[in-house]
Structures are given as C-alpha cells and as structure tokens.
CSV table of C-alpha atoms in Angstrom, one decimal:
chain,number,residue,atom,x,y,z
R,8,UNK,CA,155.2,-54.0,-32.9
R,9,UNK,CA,157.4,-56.4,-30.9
R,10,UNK,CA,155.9,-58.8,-28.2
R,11,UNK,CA,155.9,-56.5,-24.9
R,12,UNK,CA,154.2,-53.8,-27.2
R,13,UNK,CA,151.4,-55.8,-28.0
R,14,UNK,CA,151.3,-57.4,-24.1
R,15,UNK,CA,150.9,-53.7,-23.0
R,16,UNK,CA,148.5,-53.3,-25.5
R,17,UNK,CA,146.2,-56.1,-24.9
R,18,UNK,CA,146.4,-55.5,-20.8
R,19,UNK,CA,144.6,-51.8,-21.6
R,20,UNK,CA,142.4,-53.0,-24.3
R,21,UNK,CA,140.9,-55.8,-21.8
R,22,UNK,CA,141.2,-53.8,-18.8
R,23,UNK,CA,139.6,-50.4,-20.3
R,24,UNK,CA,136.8,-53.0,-21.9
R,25,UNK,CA,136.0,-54.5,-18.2
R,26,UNK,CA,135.7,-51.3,-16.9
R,27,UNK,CA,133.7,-49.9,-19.3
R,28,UNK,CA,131.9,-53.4,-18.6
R,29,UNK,CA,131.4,-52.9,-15.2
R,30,UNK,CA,130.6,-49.0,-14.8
R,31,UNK,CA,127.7,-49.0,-17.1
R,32,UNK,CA,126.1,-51.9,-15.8
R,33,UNK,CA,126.4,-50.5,-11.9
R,34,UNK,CA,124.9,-47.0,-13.2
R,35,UNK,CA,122.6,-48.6,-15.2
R,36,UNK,CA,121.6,-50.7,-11.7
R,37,UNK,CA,121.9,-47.4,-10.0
R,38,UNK,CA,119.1,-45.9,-12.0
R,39,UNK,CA,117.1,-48.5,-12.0
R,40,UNK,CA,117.1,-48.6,-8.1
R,41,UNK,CA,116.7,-45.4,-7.7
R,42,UNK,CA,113.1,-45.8,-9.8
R,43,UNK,CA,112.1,-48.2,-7.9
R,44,UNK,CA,112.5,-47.0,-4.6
R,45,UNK,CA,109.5,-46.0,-2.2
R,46,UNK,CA,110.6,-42.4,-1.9
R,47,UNK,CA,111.7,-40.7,-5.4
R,48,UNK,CA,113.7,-38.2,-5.1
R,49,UNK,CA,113.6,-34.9,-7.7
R,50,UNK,CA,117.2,-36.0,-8.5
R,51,UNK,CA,116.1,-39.5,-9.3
R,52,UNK,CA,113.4,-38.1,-11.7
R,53,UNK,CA,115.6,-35.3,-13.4
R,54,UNK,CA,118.5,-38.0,-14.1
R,55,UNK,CA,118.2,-39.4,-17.5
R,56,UNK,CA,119.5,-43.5,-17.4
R,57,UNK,CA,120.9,-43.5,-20.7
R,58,UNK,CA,123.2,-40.5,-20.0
R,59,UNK,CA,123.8,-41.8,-16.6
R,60,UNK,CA,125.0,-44.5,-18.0
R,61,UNK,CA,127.2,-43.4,-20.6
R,62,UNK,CA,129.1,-41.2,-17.6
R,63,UNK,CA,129.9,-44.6,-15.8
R,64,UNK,CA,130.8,-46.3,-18.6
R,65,UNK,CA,133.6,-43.8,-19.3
R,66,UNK,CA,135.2,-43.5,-15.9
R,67,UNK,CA,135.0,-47.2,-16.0
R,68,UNK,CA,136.7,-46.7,-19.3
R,69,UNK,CA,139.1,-44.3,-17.5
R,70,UNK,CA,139.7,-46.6,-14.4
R,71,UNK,CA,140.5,-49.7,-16.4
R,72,UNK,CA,142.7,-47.9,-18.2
R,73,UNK,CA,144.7,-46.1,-15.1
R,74,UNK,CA,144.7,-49.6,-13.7
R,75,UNK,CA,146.3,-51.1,-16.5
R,76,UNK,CA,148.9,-48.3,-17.0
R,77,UNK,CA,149.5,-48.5,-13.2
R,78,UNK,CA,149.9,-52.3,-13.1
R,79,UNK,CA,152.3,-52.3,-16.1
R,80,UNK,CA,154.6,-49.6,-14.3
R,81,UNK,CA,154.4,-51.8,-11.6
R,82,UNK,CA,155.7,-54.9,-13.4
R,83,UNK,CA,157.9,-52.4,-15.3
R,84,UNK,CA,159.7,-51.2,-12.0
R,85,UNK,CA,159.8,-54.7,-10.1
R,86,UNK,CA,162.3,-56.3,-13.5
C-alpha cells in the first residue's frame, strides 16, 4: 500500500469511527429524553434504546464514511 492509500484509508477509518461516535451517543440521548419527558408517548415506550441506538450508530457509520469519501474526491479533484 503506498502513502496516499493508507492517507485515504486512515481519513475513512477516523471519520466512519466519529460518526459512529457521535450517532450512538445522540440516539442514545434521544432515548433517554424521550423517558424522561412529562408526556410519554406510545412511540417512546414501544422503542427499545439499545436498538435505537445501534440504528444511529450505523448511519453515523454511513455518514462518516460518505464524508470522508466526499472530502477525498474533493481534495482529489482540486490537485
């Protein structure tokens, strides 16, 4: 693997790993809010946190990743 292989690389490892990062935690928050709010909803109670969770950490997963791939064409375009 030569240098710019491994630069791609790392820039969709790190970026797929903050947005994994960062939608779990905001669903997981999500949940949690929603529990603790004066008015429960039936949706609130019927949602289970854990799966909730999962679901935003993979289209966190899935945005980090389209943002690293989109950032790279970017830089790939502008040489």
């Amino acid at each position: 693997m030569d240098r710019k292989n491994k630069r791609l690389l790392l820039l969709i490892v790190s970026c797929s790993v903050a947005g994994v990062v960062l939608g779990g935690t905001s669903s997981w928050a999500e949940s949690t809010m929603c529990l603790k709010a004066t008015e429960v909803t039936s949706e609130c109670l019927t949602q289970d946190p854990i799966s909730k969770t999962i679901q935003g950490m993979s289209t966190g997963l899935l945005a980090g990743a389209g943002a690293a791939f989109g950032a790279a064409w970017q830089l790939r375009n502008e040489e």
